[in-house]
Coordinates of C-alpha atoms in Angstrom, one line a residue:
X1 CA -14.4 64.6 -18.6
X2 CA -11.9 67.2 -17.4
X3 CA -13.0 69.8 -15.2
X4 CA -12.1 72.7 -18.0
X5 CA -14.0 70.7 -20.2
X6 CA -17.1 70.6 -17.8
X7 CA -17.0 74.4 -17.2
X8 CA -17.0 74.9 -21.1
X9 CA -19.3 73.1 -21.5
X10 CA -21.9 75.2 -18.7
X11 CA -20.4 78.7 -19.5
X12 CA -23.7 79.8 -20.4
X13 CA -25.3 78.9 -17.3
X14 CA -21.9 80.3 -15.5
X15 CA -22.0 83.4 -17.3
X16 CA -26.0 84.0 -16.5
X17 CA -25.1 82.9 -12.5
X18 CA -22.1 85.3 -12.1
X19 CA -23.8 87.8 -13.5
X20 CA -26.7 88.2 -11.0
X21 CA -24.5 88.0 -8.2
X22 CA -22.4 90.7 -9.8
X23 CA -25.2 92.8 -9.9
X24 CA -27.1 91.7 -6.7
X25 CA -23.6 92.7 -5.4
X26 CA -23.4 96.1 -7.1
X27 CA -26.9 97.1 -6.2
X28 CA -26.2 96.5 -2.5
X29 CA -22.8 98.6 -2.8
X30 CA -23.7 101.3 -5.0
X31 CA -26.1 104.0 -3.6
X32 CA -25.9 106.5 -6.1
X33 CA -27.0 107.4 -9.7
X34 CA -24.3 104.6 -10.8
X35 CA -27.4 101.5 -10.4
X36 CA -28.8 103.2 -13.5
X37 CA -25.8 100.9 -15.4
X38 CA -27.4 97.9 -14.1
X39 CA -30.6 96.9 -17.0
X40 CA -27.2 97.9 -19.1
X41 CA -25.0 95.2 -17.1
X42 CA -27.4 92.8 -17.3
X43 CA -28.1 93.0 -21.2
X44 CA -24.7 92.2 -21.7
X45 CA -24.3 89.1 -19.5
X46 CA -27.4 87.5 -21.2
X47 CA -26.1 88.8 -24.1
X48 CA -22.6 87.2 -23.6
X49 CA -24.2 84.0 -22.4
X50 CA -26.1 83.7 -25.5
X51 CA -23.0 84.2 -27.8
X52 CA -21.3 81.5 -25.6
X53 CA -24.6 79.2 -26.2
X54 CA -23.9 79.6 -29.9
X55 CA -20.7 78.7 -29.8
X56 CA -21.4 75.3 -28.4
X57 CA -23.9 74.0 -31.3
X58 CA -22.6 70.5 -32.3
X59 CA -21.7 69.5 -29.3
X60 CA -23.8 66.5 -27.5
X61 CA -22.7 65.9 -23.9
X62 CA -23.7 64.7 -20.8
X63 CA -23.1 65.4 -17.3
X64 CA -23.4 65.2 -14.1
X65 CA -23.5 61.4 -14.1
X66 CA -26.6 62.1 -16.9
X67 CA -28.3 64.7 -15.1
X68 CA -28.1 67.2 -17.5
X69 CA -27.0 67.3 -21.5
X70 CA -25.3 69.5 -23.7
X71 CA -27.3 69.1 -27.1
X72 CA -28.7 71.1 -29.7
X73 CA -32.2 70.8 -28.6
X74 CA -31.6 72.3 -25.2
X75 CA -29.1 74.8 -26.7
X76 CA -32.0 76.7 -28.9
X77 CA -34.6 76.9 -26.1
X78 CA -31.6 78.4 -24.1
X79 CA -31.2 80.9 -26.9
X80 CA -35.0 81.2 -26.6
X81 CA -34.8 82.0 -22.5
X82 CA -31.6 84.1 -23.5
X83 CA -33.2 86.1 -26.4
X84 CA -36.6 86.4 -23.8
X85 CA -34.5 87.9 -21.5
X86 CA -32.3 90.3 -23.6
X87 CA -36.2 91.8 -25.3
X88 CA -37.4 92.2 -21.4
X89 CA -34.3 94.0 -20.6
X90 CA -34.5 96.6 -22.9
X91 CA -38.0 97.2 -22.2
X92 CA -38.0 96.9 -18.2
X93 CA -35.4 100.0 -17.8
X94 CA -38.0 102.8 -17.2
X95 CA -40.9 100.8 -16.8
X96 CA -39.9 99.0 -13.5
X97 CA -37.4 102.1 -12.4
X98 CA -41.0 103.8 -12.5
X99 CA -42.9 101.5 -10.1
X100 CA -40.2 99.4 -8.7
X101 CA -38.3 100.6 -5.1
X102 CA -35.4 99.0 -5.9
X103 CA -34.3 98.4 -9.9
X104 CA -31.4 95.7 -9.4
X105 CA -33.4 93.0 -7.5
X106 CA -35.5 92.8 -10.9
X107 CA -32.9 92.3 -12.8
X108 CA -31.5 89.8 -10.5
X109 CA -34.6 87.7 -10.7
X110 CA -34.7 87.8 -14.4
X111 CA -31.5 86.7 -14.5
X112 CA -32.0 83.3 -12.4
X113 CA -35.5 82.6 -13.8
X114 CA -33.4 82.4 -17.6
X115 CA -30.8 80.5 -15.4
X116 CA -33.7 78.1 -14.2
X117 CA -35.2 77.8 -18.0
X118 CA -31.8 77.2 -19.0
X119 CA -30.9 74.2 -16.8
X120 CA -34.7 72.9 -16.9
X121 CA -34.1 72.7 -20.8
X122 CA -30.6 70.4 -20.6
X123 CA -32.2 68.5 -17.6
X124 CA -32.3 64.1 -18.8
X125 CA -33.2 63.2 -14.9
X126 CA -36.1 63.7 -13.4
X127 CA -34.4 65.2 -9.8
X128 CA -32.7 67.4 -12.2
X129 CA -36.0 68.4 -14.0
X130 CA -37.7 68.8 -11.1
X131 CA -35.5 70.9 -9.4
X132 CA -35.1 73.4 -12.3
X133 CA -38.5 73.4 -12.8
X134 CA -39.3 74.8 -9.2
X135 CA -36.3 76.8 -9.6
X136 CA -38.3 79.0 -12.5
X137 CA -41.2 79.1 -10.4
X138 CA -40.1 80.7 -7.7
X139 CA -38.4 82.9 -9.2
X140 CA -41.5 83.9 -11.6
X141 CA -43.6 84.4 -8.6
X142 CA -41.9 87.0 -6.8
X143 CA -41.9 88.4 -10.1
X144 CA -45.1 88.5 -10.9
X145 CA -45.9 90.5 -7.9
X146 CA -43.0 92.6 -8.1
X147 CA -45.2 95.9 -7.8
X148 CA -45.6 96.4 -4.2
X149 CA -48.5 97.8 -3.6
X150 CA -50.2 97.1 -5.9
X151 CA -53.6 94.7 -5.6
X152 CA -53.6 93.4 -9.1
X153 CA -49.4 92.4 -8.8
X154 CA -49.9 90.7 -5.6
X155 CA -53.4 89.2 -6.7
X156 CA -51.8 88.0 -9.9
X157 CA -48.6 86.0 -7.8
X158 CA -50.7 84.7 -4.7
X159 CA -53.1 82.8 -7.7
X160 CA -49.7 82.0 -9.7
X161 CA -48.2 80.6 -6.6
X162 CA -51.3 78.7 -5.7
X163 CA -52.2 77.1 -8.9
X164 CA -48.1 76.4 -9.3
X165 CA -47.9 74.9 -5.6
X166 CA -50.9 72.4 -6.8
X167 CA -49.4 71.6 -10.2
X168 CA -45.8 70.5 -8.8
X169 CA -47.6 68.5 -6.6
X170 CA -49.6 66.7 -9.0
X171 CA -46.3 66.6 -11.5
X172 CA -44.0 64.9 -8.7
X173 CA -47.1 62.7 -8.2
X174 CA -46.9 61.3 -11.5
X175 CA -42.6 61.3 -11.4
X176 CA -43.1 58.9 -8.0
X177 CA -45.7 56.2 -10.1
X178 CA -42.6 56.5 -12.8
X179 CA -39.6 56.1 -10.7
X180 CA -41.9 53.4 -8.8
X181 CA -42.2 51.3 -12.2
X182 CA -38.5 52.0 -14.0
X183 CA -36.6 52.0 -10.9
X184 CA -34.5 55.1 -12.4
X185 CA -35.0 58.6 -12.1
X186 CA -33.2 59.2 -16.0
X187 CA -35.0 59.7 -18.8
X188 CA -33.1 57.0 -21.0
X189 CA -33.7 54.4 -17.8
X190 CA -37.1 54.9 -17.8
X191 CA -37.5 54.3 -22.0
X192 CA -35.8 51.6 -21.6
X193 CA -37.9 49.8 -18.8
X194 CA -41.4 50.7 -20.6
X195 CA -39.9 49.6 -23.5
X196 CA -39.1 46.4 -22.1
X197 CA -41.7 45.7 -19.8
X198 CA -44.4 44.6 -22.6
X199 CA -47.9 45.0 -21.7
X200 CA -47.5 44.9 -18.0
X201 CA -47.0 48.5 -17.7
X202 CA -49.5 49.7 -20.1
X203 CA -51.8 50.6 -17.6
X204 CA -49.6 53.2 -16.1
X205 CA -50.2 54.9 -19.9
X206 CA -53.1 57.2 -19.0
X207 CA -52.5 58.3 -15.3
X208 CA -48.9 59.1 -15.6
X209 CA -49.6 60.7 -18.7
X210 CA -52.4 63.0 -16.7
X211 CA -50.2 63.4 -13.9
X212 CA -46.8 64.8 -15.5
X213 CA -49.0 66.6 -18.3
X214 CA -50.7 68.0 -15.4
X215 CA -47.3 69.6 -14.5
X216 CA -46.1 70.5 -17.5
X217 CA -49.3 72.0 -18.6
X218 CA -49.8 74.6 -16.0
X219 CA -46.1 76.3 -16.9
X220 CA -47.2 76.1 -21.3
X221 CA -50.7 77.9 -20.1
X222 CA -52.6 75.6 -21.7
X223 CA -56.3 74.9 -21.1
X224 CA -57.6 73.4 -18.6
X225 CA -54.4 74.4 -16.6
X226 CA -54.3 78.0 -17.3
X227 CA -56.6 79.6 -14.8
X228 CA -53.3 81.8 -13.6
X229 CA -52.8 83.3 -16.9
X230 CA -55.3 85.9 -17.0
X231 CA -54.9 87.4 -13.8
X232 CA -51.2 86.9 -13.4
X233 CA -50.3 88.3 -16.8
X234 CA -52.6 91.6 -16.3
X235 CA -51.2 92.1 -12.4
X236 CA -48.0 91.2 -13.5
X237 CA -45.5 94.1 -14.5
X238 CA -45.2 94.3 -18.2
X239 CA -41.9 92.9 -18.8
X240 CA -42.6 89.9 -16.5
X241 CA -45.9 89.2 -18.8
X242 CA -43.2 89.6 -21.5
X243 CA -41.1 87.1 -20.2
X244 CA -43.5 84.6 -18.9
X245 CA -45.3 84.4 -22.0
X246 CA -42.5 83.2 -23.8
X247 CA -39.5 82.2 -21.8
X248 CA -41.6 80.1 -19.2
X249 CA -43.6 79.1 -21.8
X250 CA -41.0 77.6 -24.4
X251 CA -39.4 76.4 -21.1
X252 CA -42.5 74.3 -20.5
X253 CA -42.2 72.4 -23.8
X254 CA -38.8 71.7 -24.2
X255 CA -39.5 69.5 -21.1
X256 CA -42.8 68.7 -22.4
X257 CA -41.0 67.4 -25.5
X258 CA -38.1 65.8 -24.1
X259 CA -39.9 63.9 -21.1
X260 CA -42.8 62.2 -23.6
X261 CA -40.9 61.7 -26.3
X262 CA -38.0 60.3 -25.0
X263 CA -38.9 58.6 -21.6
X264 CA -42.8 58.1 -23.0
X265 CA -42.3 57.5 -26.9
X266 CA -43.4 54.1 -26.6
X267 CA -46.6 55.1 -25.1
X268 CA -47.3 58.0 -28.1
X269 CA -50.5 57.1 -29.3
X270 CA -51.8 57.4 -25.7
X271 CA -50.6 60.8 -24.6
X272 CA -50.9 62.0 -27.7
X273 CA -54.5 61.8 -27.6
X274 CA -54.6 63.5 -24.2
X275 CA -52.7 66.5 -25.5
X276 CA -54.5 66.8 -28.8
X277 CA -57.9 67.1 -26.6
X278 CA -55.7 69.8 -24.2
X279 CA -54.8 71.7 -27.9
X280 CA -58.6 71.8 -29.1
X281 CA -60.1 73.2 -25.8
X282 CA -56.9 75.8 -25.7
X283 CA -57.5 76.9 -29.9
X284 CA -60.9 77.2 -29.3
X285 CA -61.4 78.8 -25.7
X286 CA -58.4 80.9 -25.8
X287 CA -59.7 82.9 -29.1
X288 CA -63.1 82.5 -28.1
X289 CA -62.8 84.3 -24.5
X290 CA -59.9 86.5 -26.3
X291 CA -62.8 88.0 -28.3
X292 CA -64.2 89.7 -25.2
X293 CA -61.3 91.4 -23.7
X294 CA -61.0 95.3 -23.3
X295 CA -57.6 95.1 -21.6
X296 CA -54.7 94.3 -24.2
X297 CA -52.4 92.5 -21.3
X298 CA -55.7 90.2 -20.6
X299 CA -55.8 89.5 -24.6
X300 CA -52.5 89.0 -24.8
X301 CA -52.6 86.4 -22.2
X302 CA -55.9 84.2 -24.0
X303 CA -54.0 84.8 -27.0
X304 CA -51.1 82.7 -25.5
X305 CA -53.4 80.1 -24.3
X306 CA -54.1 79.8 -28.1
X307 CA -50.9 79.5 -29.4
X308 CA -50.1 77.0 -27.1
X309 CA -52.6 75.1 -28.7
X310 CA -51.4 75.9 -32.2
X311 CA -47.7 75.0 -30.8
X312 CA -49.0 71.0 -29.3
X313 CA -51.0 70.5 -32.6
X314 CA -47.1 70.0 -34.1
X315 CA -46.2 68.1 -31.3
X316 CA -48.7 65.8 -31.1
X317 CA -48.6 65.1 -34.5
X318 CA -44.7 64.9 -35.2
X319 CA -43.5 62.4 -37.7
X320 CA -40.2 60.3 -37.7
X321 CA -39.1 61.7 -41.3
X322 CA -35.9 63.8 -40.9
X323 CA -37.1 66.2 -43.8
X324 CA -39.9 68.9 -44.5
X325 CA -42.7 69.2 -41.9
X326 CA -41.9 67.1 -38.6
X327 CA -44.4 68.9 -35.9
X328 CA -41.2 68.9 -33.9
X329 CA -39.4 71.5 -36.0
X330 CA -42.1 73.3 -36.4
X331 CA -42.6 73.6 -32.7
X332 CA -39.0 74.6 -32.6
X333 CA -39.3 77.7 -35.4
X334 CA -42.6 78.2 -33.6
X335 CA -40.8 78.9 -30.1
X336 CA -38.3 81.5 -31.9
X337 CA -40.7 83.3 -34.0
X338 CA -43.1 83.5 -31.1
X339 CA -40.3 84.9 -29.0
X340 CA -39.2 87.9 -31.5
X341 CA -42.7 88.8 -32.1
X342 CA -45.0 88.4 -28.9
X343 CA -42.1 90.2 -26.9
X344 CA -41.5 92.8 -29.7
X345 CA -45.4 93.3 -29.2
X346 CA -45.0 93.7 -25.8
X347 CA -42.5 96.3 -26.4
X348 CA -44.9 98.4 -27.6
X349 CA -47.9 97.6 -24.6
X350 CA -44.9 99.1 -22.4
X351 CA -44.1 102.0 -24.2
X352 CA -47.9 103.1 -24.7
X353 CA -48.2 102.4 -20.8
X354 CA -45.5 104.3 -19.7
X355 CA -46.8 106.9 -21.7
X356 CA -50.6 106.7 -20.8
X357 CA -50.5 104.4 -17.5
X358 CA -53.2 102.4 -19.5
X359 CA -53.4 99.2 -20.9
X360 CA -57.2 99.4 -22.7
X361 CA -57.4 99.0 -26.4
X362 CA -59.8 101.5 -26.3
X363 CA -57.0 104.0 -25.4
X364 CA -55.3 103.3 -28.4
X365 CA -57.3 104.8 -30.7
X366 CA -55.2 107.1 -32.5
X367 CA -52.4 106.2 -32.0
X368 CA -51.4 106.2 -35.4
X369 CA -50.9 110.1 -35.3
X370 CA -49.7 110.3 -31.8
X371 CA -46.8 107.5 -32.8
X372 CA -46.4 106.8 -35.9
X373 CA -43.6 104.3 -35.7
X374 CA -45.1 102.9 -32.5
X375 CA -48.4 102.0 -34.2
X376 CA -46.9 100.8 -37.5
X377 CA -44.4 98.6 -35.5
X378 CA -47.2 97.0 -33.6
X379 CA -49.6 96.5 -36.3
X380 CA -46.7 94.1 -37.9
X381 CA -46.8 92.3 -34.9
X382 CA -50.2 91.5 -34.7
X383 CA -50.0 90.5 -38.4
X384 CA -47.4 88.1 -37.4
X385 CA -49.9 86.7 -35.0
X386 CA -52.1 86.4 -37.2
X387 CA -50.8 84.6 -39.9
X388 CA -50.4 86.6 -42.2
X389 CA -47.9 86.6 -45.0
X390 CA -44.2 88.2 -45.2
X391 CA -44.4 87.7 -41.2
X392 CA -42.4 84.9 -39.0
X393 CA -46.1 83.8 -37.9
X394 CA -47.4 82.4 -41.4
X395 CA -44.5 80.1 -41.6
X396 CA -44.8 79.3 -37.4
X397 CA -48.7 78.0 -38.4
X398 CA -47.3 76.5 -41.2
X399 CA -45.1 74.1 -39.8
X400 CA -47.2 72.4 -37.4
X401 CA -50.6 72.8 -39.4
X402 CA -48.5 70.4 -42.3
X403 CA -47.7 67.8 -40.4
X404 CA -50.8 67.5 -38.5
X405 CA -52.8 67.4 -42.0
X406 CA -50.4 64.3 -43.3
X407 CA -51.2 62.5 -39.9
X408 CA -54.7 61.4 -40.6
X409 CA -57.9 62.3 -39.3
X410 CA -57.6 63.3 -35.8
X411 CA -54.7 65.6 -37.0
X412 CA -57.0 66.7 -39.9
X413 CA -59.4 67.9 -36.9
X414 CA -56.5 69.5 -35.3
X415 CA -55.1 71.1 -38.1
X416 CA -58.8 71.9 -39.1
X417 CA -59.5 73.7 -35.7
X418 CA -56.6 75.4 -35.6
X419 CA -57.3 77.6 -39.3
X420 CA -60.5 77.9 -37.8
X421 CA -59.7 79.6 -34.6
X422 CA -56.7 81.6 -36.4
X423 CA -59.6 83.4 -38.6
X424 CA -61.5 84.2 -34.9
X425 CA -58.1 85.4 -33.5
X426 CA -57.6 87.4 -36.6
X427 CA -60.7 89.8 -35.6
X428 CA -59.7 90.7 -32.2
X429 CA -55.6 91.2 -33.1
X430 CA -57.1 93.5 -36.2
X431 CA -59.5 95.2 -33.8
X432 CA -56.6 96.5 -32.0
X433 CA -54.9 97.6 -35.4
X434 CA -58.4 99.3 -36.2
X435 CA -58.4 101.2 -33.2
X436 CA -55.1 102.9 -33.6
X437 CA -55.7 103.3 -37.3
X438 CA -58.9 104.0 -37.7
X439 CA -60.6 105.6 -34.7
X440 CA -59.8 109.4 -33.6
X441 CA -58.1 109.8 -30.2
X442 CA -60.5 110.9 -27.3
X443 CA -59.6 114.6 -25.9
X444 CA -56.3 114.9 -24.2
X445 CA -54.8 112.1 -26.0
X446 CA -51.0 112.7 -25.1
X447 CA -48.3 111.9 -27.6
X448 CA -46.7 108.6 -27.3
X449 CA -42.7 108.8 -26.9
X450 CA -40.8 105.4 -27.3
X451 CA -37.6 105.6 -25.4
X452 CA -34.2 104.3 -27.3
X453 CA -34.1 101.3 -25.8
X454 CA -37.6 99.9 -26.3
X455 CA -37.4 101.5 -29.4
X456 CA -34.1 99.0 -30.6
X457 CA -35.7 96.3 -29.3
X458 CA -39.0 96.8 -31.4
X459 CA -37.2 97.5 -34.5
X460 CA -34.4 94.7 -34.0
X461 CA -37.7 91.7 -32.6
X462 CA -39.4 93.2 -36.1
X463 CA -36.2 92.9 -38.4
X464 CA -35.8 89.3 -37.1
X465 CA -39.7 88.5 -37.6
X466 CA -39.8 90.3 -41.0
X467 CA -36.2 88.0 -41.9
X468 CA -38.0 84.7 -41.0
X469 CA -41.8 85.8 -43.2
X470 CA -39.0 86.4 -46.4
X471 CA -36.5 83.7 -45.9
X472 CA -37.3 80.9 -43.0
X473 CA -34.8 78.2 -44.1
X474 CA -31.8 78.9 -42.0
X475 CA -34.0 78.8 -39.5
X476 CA -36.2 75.5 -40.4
X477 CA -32.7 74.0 -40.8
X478 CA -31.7 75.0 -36.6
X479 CA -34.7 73.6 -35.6
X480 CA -34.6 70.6 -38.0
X481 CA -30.7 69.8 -37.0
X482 CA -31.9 70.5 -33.0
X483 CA -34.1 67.9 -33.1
X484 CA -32.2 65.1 -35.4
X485 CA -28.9 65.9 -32.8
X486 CA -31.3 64.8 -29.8
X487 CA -32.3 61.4 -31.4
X488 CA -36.1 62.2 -31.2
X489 CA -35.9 61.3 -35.0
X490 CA -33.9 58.2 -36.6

């Protein structure tokens, strides 16, 4: 493969990596009003990148002596990390110029954490995997405690970093006992050796599966590996929450997916079990624990742990038929209507904060007269996350409920939990609609102004979520052709 060809091929990643250092240079060399460009700058890199990402759809490559591939599958979670990022960016211009000394290092940051999830998602090695996957971490540390300052920011990355530090550990762990038994770090090597090895290897089933979900686990926030989430999402600045609980989330199981099912497909029925245990415990303590929370940003982030348990009840239950509901489409049209409506919700947290300087529900009751469109926007949201219909989130549940009902009866008890502990997430998203609906506004409520930008990236993540409720199949037919390009299905 030509060198041309190669740089084609990685113009997404090229695009994103140029432009931070274009703006890391720029905010070093400008010293006047002109770093105000920068959010601006960086929109239109990640926007660039992501129009270069489309335009390599069909193509299935590998490189780097099988390092890394250019397929479908890691194509749409780059649009995912792009799309994340492009959301954030609209919403982080005020908000961190606000609390922030210096504006372009943010942007910087974001910039090589969607860099990281990018490479992470194309990685087939497990150097390669690794690498990316620390990549995103650091980077989403120094994020999270962005706020200097501030005790909750720097509360919320020192327990990030800690819990992260132990996870990679464990993960690298469980990477040694498979390197040890394949002889090859690439994910095809590895198939093949289990696949060959018969029963001798069986035994490695359970701890390697423990070990690398371990890993995994930690960066998809799902229980018992999401003790970070809580208090790094609340410290975090808004945007970052934004961002991590969907870019570093989706970025989490596109390795997830590719590592088990492609290196570990042979050992299914095992892992499968492990991670169906890991979706119940996150359904039902997620919505459970959600119930109690007065601050939104602390809802928001047992909310996540939830639909990370809605999003592995597909994936543990995925069938090989190429048509209708597969788990692993459905986890794929979960991850894009998850990203236009959990970041457009978070649109709106940041406008009411930099508003108020509050993130209590309680303080938005109200709302609906202070902000209108703000309260109406964010209402449709939370009926997205709920489930309910003409909203991207029915047809998200949808697809990986179905296939876990036609998988027999432990994916009966999944799909069975999962309904369940959608109606108990149903009262505390409503509760939030009934406070800015139906409860008056304390005394000195101030109006609510949403700036421009925030404002075009609510309406534009709602347009997109309101698109998928009313017509999903163009996008059921991108996931579906994602996942058939990557050979997870024959």
């Amino acid at each position: 493969m030509g060198a041309l060809t190669t740089l084609g091929l990685l113009s997404p990643e090229l695009l994103v990596l140029v432009g931070a250092l274009v703006i890391l240079t720029l905010d070093l060399v400008w010293k006047d009003d002109r770093r105000e460009l920068l959010p601006y700058l960086a929109l239109a890199v990640v926007v660039s990148a992501a129009v270069a990402a489309l335009a390599l759809f069909g193509q299935n490559d590998s490189l780097f002596s099988d390092m890394m591939v250019v397929d479908d599958f890691a194509l749409f979670f780059k649009l995912v990390a792009l799309g994340s990022a492009a959301l954030v960016t609209l919403g982080a211009r005020r908000h961190i110029a606000e609390r922030a000394l210096r504006t372009g290092e943010f942007y910087v940051l974001l910039l090589s954490a969607t860099l990281a999830s990018m490479l992470a998602t194309a990685a087939t090695d497990l150097i390669s995997l690794y690498l990316a996957f620390e990549f995103l971490s650091l980077a989403s540390y120094v994020l999270v405690s962005y706020i200097r300052g501030s005790d909750l920011s720097v509360e919320g990355g020192v327990k990030y970093f800690l819990y992260g530090a132990v996870a990679s550990a464990v993960m690298l762990y469980g990477m040694s006992f498979l390197y040890g038994a394949a002889r090859t770090t690439s994910l095809a090597g590895i198939a093949g050796a289990l696949r060959g090895s018969g029963p001798s290897l069986a035994w490695l089933a359970i701890p390697v599966s423990i070990l690398l979900l371990a890993g995994f686990s930690f960066k998809i926030a799902i229980a018992p590996f999401h003790q970070w989430a809580p208090d790094a999402y609340q410290g975090a600045p808004t945007p970052v929450t934004a961002y991590l609980s969907v870019a570093s989330k989706m970025t989490g199981f596109a390795v997830l997916m590719r590592v088990m099912v492609v290196a570990m497909g042979d050992l299914q029925p095992t892992w499968a079990r492990v991670l169906g245990a890991f979706a119940i415990v996150s359904m039902v303590l997620g919505n459970l624990v959600a119930l109690h929370q007065r601050d939104i940003k602390r809802m928001m982030a047992y909310s996540s742990i939830a639909h990370a348990g809605y999003i592995m009840v597909g994936f543990v239950t995925y069938s090989l038929d190429p048509s209708g509901f597969t788990g692993l489409n459905g986890v794929l049209l979960y991850a894009m209507v998850y990203l236009f409506t959990n970041v457009g919700l978070f649109l709106g947290v940041i406008a009411f904060e930099d508003a108020t300087d509050s993130t209590a529900i309680s303080d938005y009751a109200g709302l609906l007269r202070r902000s209108p469109f703000l309260a109406a926007v964010l209402a449709y949201f939370l009926f997205s996350l709920t489930g309910i219909p003409f909203t991207g989130g029915m047809f998200a549940k949808l697809f990986v409920f179905a296939p876990a009902v036609q998988a027999g009866p432990f994916g009966v008890l999944l799909a069975a939990v999962g309904v369940a502990t959608s109606v108990v997430a149903a009262f505390y998203y409503l509760n939030v609609v009934r406070h800015m609906f139906f409860l008056p506004g304390g005394e000195g409520s101030t109006q609510v102004v949403v700036s421009g930008s925030v404002r075009t990236g609510m309406v534009l993540a709602a347009v997109v979520t309101l698109a998928i409720g009313v017509y999903p199949q163009p996008l059921v037919d991108l996931a579906s052709r994602s996942v058939l390009i990557l050979g997870l299905m024959r």
